[in-house]
Coordinates of C-alpha atoms and ligand atoms in Angstrom, one line a residue:
X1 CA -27.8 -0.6 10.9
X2 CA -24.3 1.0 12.0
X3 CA -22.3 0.2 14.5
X4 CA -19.0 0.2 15.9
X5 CA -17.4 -2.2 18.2
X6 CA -13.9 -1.2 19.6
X7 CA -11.5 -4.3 20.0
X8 CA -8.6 -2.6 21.2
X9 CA -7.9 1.3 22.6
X10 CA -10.5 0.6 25.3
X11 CA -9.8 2.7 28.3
X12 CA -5.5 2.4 27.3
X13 CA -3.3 4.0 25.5
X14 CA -2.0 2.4 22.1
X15 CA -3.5 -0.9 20.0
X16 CA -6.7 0.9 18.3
X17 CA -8.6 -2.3 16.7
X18 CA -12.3 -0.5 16.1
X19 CA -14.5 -2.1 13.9
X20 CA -17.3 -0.2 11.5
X21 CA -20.1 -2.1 10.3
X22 CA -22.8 -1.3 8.1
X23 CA -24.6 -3.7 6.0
X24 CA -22.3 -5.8 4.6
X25 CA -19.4 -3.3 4.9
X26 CA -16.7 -3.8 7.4
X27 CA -13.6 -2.2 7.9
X28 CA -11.5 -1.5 10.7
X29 CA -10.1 1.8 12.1
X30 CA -6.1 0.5 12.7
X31 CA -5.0 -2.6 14.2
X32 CA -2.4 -2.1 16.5
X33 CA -0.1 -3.6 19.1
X34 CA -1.7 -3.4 22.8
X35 CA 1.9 -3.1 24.8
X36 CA -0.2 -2.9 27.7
X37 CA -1.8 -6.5 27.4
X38 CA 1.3 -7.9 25.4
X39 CA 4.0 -6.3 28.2
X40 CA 1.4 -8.3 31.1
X41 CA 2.9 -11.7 29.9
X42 CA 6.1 -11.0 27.1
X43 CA 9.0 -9.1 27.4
X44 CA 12.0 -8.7 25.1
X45 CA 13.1 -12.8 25.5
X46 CA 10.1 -14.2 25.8
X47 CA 7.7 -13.5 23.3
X48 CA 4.8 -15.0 21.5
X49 CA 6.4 -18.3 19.6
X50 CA 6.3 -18.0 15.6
X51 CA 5.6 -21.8 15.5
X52 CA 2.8 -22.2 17.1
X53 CA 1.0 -19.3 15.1
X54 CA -2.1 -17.2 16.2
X55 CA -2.1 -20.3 19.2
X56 CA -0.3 -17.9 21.9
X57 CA -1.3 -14.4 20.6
X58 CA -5.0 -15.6 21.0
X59 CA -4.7 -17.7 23.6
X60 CA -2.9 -14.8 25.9
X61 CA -5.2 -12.2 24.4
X62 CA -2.8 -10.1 22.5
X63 CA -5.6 -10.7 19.3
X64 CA -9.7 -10.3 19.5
X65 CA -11.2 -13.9 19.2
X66 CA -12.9 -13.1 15.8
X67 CA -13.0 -16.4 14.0
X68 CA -12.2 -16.2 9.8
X69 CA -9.9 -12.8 10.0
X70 CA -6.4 -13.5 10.3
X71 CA -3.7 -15.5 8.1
X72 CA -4.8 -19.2 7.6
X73 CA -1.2 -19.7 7.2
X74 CA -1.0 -18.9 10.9
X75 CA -3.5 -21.8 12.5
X76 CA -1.4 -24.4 14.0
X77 CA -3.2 -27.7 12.8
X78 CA -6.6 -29.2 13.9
X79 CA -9.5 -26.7 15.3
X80 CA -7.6 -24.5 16.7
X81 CA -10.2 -22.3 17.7
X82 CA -12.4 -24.4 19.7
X83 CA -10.5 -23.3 22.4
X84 CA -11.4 -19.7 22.2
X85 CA -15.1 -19.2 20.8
X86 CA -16.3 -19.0 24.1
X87 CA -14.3 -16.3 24.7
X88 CA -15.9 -13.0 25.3
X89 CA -15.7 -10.7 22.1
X90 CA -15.3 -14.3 20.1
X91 CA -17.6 -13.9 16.5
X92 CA -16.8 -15.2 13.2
X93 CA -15.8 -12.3 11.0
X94 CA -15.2 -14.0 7.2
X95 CA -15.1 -11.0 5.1
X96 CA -13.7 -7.4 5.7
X97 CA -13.1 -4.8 3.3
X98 CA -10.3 -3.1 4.6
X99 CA -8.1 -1.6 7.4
X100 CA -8.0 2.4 7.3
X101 CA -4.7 3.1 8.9
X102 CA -4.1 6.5 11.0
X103 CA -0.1 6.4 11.1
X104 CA 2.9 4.4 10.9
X105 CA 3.1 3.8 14.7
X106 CA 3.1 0.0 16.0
X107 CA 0.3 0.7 18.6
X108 CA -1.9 1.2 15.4
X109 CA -0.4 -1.3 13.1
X110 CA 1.4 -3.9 14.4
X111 CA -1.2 -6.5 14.7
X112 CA -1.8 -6.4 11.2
X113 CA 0.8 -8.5 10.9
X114 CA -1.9 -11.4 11.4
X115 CA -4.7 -10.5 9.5
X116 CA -5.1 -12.1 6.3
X117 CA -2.5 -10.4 3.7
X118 CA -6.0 -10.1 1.2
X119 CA -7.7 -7.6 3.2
X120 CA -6.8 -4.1 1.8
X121 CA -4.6 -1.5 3.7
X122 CA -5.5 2.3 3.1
X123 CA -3.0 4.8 3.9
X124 CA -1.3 7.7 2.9
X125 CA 1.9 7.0 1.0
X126 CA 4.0 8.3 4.0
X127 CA 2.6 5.6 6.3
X128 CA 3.5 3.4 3.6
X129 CA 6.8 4.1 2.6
X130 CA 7.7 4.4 6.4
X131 CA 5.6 0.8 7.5
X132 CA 8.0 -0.7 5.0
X133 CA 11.4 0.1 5.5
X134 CA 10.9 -0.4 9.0
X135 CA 9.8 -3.6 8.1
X136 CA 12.4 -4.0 5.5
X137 CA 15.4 -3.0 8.1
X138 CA 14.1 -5.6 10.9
X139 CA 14.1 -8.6 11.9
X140 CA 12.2 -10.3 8.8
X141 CA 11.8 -13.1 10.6
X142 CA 9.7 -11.3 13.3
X143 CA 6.1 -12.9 12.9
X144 CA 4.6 -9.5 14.5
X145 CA 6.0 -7.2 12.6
X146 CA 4.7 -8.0 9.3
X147 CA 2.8 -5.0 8.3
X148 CA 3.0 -4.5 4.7
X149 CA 4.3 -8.4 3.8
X150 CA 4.0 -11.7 5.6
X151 CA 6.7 -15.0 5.2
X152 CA 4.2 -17.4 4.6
X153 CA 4.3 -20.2 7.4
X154 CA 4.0 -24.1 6.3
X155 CA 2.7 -27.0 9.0
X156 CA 6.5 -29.0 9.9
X157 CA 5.0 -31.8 12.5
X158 CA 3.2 -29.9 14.8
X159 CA 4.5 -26.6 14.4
X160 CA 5.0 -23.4 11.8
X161 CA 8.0 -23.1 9.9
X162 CA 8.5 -20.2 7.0
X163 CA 7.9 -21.8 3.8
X164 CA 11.5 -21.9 1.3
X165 CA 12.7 -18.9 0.4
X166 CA 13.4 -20.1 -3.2
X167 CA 10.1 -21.3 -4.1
X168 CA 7.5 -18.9 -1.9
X169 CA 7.8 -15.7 -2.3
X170 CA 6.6 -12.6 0.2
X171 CA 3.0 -12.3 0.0
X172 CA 2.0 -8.4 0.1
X173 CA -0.8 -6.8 1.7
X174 CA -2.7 -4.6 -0.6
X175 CA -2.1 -1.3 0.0
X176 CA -4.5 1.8 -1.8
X177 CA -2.4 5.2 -1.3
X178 CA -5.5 7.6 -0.2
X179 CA -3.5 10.7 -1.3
X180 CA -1.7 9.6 -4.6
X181 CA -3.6 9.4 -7.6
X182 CA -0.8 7.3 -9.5
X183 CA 2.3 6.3 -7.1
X184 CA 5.4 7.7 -8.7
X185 CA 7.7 5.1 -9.6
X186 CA 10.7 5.4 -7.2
X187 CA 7.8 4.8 -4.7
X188 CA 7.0 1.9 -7.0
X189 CA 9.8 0.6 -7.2
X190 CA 10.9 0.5 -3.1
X191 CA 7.5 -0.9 -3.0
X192 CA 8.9 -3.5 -5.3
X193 CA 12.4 -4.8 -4.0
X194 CA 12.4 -7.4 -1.5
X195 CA 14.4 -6.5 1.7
X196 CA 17.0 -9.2 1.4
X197 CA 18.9 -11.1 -1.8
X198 CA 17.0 -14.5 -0.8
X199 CA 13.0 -14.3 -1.0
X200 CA 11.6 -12.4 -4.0
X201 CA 8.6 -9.7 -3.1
X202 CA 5.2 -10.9 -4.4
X203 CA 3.6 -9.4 -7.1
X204 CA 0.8 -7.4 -5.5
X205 CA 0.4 -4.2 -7.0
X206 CA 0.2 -0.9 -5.8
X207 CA -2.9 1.2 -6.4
X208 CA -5.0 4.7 -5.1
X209 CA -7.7 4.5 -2.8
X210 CA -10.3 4.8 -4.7
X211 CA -12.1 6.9 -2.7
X212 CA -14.5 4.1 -0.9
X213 CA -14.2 0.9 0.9
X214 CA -17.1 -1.7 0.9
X215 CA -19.5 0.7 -0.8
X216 CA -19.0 3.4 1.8
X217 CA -17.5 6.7 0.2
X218 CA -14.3 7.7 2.6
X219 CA -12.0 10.6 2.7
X220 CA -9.0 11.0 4.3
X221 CA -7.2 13.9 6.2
X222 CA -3.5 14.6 6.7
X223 CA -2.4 15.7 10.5
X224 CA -0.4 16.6 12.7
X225 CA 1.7 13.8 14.9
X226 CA 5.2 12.9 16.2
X227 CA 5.4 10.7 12.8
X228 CA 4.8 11.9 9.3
X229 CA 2.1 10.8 6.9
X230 CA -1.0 10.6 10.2
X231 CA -4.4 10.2 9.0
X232 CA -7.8 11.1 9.8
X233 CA -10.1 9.2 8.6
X234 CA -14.1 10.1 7.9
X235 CA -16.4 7.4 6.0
X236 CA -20.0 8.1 4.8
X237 CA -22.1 5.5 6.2
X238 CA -25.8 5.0 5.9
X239 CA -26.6 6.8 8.6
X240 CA -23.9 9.9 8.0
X241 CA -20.5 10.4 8.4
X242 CA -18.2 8.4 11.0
X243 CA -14.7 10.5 11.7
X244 CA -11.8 8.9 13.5
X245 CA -8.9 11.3 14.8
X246 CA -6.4 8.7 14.8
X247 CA -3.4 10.4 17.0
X248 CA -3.3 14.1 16.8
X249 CA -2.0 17.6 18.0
X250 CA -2.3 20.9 17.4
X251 CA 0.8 22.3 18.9
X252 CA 3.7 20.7 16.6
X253 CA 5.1 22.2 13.2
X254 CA 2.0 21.5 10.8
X255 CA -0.7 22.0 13.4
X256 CA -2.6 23.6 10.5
X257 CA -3.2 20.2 8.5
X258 CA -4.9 19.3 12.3
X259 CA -7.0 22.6 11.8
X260 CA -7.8 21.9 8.5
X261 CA -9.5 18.6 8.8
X262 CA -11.2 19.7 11.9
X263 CA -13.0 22.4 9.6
X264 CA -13.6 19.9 7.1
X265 CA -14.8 17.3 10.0
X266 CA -16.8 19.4 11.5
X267 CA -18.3 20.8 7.7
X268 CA -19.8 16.7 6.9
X269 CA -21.9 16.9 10.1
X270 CA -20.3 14.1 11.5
X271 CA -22.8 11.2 13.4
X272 CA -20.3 10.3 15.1
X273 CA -16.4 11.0 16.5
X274 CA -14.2 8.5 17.5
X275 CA -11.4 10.7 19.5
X276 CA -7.6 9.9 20.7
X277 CA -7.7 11.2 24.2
X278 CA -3.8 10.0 25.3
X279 CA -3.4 13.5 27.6
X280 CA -6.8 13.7 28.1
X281 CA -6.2 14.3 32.0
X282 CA -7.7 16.1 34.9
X283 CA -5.0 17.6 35.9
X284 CA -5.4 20.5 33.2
X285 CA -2.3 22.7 34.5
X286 CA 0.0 20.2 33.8
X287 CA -1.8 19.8 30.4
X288 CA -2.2 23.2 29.2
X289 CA 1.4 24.6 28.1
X290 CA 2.4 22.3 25.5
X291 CA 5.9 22.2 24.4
X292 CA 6.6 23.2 21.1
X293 CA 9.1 22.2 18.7
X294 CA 11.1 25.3 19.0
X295 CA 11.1 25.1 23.0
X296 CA 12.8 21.7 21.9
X297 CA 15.2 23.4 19.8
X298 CA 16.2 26.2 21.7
X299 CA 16.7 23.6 25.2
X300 CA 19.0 20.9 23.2
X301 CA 20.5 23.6 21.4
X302 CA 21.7 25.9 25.0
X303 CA 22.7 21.9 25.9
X304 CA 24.8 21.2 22.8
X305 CA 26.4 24.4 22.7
X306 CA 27.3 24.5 26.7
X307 CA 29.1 20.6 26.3
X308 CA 32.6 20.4 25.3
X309 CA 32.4 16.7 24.9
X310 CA 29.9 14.0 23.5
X311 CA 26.6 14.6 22.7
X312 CA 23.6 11.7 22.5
X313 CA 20.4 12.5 21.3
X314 CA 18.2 9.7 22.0
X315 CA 14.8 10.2 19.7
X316 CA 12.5 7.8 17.4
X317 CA 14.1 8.3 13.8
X318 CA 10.4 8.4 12.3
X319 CA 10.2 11.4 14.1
X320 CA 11.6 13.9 11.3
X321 CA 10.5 16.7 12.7
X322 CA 13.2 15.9 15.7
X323 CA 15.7 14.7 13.6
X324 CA 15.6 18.2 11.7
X325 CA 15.7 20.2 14.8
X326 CA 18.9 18.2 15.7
X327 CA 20.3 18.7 12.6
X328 CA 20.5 22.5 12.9
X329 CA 21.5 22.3 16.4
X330 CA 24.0 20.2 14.4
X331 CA 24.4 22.9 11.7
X332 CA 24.5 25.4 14.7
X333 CA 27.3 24.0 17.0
X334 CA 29.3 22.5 14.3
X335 CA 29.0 18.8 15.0
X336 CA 28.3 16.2 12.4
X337 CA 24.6 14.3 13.0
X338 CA 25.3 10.6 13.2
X339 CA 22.4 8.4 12.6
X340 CA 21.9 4.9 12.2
X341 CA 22.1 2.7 8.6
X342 CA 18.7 1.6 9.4
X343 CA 17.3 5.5 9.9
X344 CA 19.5 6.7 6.8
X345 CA 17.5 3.7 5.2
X346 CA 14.1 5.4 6.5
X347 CA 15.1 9.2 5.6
X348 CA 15.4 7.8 1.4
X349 CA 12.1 6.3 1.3
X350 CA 10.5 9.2 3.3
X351 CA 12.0 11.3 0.6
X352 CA 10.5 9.4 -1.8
X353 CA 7.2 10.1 -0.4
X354 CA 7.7 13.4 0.2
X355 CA 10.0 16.2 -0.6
X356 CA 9.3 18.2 2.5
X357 CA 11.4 15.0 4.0
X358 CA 14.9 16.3 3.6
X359 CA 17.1 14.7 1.1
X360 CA 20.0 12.9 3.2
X361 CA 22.6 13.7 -0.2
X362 CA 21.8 17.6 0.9
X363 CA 22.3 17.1 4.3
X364 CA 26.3 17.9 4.2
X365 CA 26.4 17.7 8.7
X366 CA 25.1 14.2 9.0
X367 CA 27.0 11.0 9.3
X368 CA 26.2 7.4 8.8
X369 CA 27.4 5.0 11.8
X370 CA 29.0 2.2 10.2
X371 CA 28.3 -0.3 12.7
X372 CA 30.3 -3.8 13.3
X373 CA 28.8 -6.6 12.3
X374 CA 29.2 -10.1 10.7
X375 CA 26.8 -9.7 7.8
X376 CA 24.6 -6.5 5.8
X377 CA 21.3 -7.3 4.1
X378 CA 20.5 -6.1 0.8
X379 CA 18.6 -2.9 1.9
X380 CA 21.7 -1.7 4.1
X381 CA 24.2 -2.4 1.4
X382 CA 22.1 -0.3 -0.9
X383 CA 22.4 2.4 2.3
X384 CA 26.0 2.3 1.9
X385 CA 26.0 2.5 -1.8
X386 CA 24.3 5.7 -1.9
X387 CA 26.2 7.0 0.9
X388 CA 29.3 5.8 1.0
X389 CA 30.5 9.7 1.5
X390 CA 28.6 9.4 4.8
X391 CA 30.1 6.3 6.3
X392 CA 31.9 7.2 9.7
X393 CA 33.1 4.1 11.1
X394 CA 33.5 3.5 15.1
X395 CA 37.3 4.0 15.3
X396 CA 36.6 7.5 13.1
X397 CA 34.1 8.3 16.0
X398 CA 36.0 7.9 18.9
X399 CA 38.8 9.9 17.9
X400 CA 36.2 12.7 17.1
X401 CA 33.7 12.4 19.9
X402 CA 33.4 16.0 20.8
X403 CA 32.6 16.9 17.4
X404 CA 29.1 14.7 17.2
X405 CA 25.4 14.2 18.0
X406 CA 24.8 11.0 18.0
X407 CA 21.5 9.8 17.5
X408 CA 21.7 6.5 19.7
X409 CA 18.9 4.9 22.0
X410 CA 19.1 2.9 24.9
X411 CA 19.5 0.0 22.5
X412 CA 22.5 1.2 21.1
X413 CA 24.5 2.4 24.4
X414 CA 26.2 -1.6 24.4
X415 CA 28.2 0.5 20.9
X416 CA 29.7 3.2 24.1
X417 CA 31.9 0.6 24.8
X418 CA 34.3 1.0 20.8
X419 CA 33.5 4.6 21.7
X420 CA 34.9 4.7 25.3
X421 CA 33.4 8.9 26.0
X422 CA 34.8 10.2 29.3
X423 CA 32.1 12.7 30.0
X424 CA 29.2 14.2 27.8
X425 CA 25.5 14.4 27.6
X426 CA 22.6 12.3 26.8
X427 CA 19.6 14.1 25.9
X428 CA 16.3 12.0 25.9
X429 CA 13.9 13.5 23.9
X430 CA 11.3 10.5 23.4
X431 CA 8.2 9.4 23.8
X432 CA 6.2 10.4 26.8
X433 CA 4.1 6.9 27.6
X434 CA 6.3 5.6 30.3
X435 CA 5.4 1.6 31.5
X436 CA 7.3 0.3 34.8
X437 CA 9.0 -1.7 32.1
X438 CA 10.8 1.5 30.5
X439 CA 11.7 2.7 34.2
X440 CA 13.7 -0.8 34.7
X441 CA 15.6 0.3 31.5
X442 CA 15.8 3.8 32.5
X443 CA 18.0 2.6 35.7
X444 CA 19.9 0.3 33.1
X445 CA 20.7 3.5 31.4
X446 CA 21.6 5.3 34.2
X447 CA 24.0 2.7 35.1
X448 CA 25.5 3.2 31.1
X449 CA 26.2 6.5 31.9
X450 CA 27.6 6.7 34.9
X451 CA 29.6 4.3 33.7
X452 CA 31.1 6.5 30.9
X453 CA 30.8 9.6 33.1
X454 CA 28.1 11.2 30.7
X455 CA 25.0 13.4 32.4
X456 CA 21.7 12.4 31.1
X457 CA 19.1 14.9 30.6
X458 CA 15.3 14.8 30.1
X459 CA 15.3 11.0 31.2
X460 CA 11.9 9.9 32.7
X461 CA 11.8 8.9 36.6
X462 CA 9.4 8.0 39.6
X463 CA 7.7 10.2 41.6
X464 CA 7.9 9.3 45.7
X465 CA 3.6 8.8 44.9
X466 CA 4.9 6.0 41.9
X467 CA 3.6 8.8 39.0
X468 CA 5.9 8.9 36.6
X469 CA 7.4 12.5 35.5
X470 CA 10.3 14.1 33.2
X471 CA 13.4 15.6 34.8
X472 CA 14.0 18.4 31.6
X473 CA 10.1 18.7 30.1
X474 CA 11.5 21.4 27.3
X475 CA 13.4 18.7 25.6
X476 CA 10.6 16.8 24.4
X477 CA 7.1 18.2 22.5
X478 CA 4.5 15.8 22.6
X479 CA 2.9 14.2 19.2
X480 CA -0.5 14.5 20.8
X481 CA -3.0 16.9 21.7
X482 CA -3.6 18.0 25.7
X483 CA -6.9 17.5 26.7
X484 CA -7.6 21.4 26.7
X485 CA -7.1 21.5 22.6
X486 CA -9.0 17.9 22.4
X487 CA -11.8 19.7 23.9
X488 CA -11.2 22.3 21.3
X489 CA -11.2 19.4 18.7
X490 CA -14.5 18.2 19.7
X491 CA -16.7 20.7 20.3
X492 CA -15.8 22.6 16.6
X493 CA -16.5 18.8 14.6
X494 CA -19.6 18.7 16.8
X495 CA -20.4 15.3 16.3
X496 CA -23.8 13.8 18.1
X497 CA -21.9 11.2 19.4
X498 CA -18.6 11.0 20.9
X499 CA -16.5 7.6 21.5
X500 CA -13.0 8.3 23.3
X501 CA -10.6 5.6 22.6
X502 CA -7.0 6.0 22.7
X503 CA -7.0 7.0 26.1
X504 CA -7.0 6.2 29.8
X505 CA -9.3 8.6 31.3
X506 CA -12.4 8.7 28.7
X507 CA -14.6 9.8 31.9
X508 CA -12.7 13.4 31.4
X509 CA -14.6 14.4 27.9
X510 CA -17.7 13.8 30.1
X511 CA -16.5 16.2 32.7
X512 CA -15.3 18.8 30.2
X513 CA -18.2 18.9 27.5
X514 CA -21.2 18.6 30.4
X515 CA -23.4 20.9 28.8
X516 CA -22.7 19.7 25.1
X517 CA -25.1 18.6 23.0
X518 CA -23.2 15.5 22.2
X519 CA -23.6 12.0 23.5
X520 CA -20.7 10.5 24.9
X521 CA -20.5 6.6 24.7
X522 CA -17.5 4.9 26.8
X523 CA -16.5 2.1 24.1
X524 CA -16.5 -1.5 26.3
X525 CA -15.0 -4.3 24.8
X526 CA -16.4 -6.1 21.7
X527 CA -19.6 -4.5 22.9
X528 CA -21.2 -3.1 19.8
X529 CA -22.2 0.7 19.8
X530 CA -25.3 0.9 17.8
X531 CA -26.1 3.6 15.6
X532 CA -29.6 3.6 14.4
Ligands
LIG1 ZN1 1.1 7.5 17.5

């Protein structure tokens, strides 16, 4: 018997947990972060505490009660989970044989950082690569963010504490690159370093997929999304092939990897299709001219080139094809790109993945910020090593502000202050998800830039019906398909069933493929969809 039980992506946007079964097999399709359920009860100062373990991320139901899956390291002492096996979804899951990762966002990996660090990870290398230096450049005492290693927690009364530094070492989940045979050894060797000087990395090595998981013969698909490396996923079960989109478009730079593995989907005769469906929407006009890359390009470029003073470009740094439109703009206007030490940390490993990710030596118009602060880790002090040609410190900045592109976020605007603009732009060009919780910081940012006279552009706002909408729509291209080209998606893989996840409106593939031969099943929480 197959089935599929979706723990997470049900009817929202972001925190795919879907779980395969067949026979003895398991594995999961991502396990992500659900902002949705997490931003209900934690914000930015009051989060989940690392002491008491899995206690508050089960008991607030930011993690599926499935008893015997996540780090034992984690259970606060006694039976901790007598408290939640009456809980609906609750099962006893003791063996899985791995977690097929889509991309390198934290909607589909973050909650990783609980499940027990033996269960294999299988990825491309780019999801990799990027997964840890993300990791490597935060907070590594951040207890869910622990993708690719995990501090292992000891019992100190009755709470967690990290174990010592000089006698435990980072456990490592083991990762199987699906699209390296043998991983070079500059990968290998990032793969190797610990992020810090204190706690060594453990010794888990690095290996290829394989080409299976439990048994179950699986292939993997590169696509197109705002982040590099994206996966789709297919795996040969006993009753045929099960495909999973992860997050996908069409419309961005290498829509053609999209196209590809739709042919190839739709060429195994797929049983079934799990599908992202983030714009799948009914309002279709709205949908239906997607912003490309070069619409990007050629708005923030007329923006740059019409502003005598400072410009901000506020985008995710994983988001490289962004970061190379902003470097020609860069190129273009004559300004100097200044990024962050953490996103010049990013751009080397991504080169180490790929060479398609441009080298940041080559790049002669970008800058590194050289940021105050008390104390640099080990991974930013290799940054500056490398670099050091790069380094443009604060005081360097403000006496040439009309000459940059700053790549800053609303996290960074508190760094205006050593800058002190009088005038310029901010261009958002972010994400398009907006919660009520990003409005409150839009306003905050507002505020920012009035302050410093700047004039943001593209920043999100509320509709007079509380909708939320963009003021400049060309400075941003979507990483995922509208509904219109998810339609597309579907009906050329052809599956005989369809499960949407991903998305808030599931009801519109119903509407749009009445006539389909293809049974649509709306996913409901730890409900099991049988395949027989
Ligand atoms: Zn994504």
């Amino acid at each position: 018997m197959v089935s599929i039980t979706v723990y997470g992506g049900v009817c929202t946007i972001g925190g795919n947990k879907i779980l395969l079964e067949d026979g003895d097999a398991r594995l999961f399709f991502d396990f992500g972060t659900d902002y949705k359920v997490r931003a209900q009860y934690y914000e930015e100062y009051l989060k989940p505490r690392s002491g008491a373990g899995l206690r508050d991320v089960l008991e607030m139901g930011l993690l599926p009660p499935l008893e015997g899956l996540y780090r034992e390291d984690l259970l606060p002492p006694g039976d901790p989970w007598q408290r939640y096996r009456s809980r609906p979804g609750y099962r006893g899951l003791d063996h899985v044989d791995g977690v097929l990762v889509s991309h390198a966002h934290l909607d589909h990996t973050g909650a990783m950082s609980f499940l027990r660090p033996d269960i294999p990870v299988f990825a491309s290398t780019m999801t990799g690569v990027i997964a840890k230096a993300v990791q490597d450049s935060g907070k590594t005492s951040d207890f869910e963010s622990e993708v690719c290693y995990v501090t292992p927690r000891v019992v100190e009364g009755d709470r967690l504490t990290t174990a010592p530094w000089q006698r435990v070492s980072y456990v490592r989940r083991p990762f199987r690159f699906a699209d390296m045979q043998e991983p070079s050894p500059e990968v290998i060797s990032f793969w190797n370093r610990a992020p810090g000087t204190g706690r060594r990395m453990g010794r888990e090595e690095l290996s290829a997929s394989g080409g299976q998981v439990g048994g179950l013969p699986i292939r993997h698909f590169p696509v197109d999304h705002s982040v590099y490396g994206a996966s789709a996923w297919a795996v040969e079960t006993s009753r045929g092939w099960v495909v999973y989109t992860g997050d996908l478009r069409l419309h961005g730079a290498r829509g053609q990897e999209t196209q590809r593995f739709v042919a190839a989907a739709r060429a195994l005769r797929p049983r079934l299709l799990l599908c992202e469906g983030t714009r799948a929407t009914e309002e279709p006009a709205e949908a239906s001219t997607p912003v490309h890359e070069d619409d990007v390009r050629q708005s923030a470029l007329e923006e740059v080139r019409t502003e005598d003073g400072l410009v901000i470009a506020d985008f995710g740094a994983r988001n490289i094809d962004r970061l190379i439109t902003f470097h020609h703009i860069a190129e273009a206007t004559d300004r100097l790109l200044v990024i962050l030490a953490k996103d010049a940390y990013l751009l080397d490993a991504m080169h180490l993945a790929s060479a398609g990710v441009p080298s940041l030596a080559e790049c002669s118009h970008i800058r590194i910020f050289y940021d105050m602060k008390a104390k640099r880790d080990a991974w930013e002090e290799r940054v500056w090593k490398a670099h050091h040609d790069k380094k443009i410190t604060p005081q360097e900045a403000a006496a040439d502000l009309d000459r940059l592109i700053l790549c800053f976020s609303f996290w960074d605007v508190g760094k205006l202050i050593d800058l002190n603009p009088r005038g310029g732009k901010y261009i958002y060009s972010s994400s398009e998800a907006y919660t009520e919780e990003q409005m409150i910081d839009m306003d905050r940012l507002r505020n920012w830039l009035q302050h410093f006279k700047m004039t943001g552009m593209g920043l999100p706002y509320r509709r007079d019906d509380g909708s939320f909408a963009v003021e400049h729509p060309t400075l941003h291209a979507s990483g995922h398909a509208p509904g219109s080209d998810l339609v597309t998606v579907v009906k050329e893989i052809a599956p005989e069933v369809l499960i949407p996840i991903h998305t808030e409106h599931p009801e519109y593939f119903a509407e749009a493929l009445r006539g389909e031969p293809i049974d649509i099943r709306v996913p409901k929480y730890g409900v099991p969809i049988v395949i027989d």
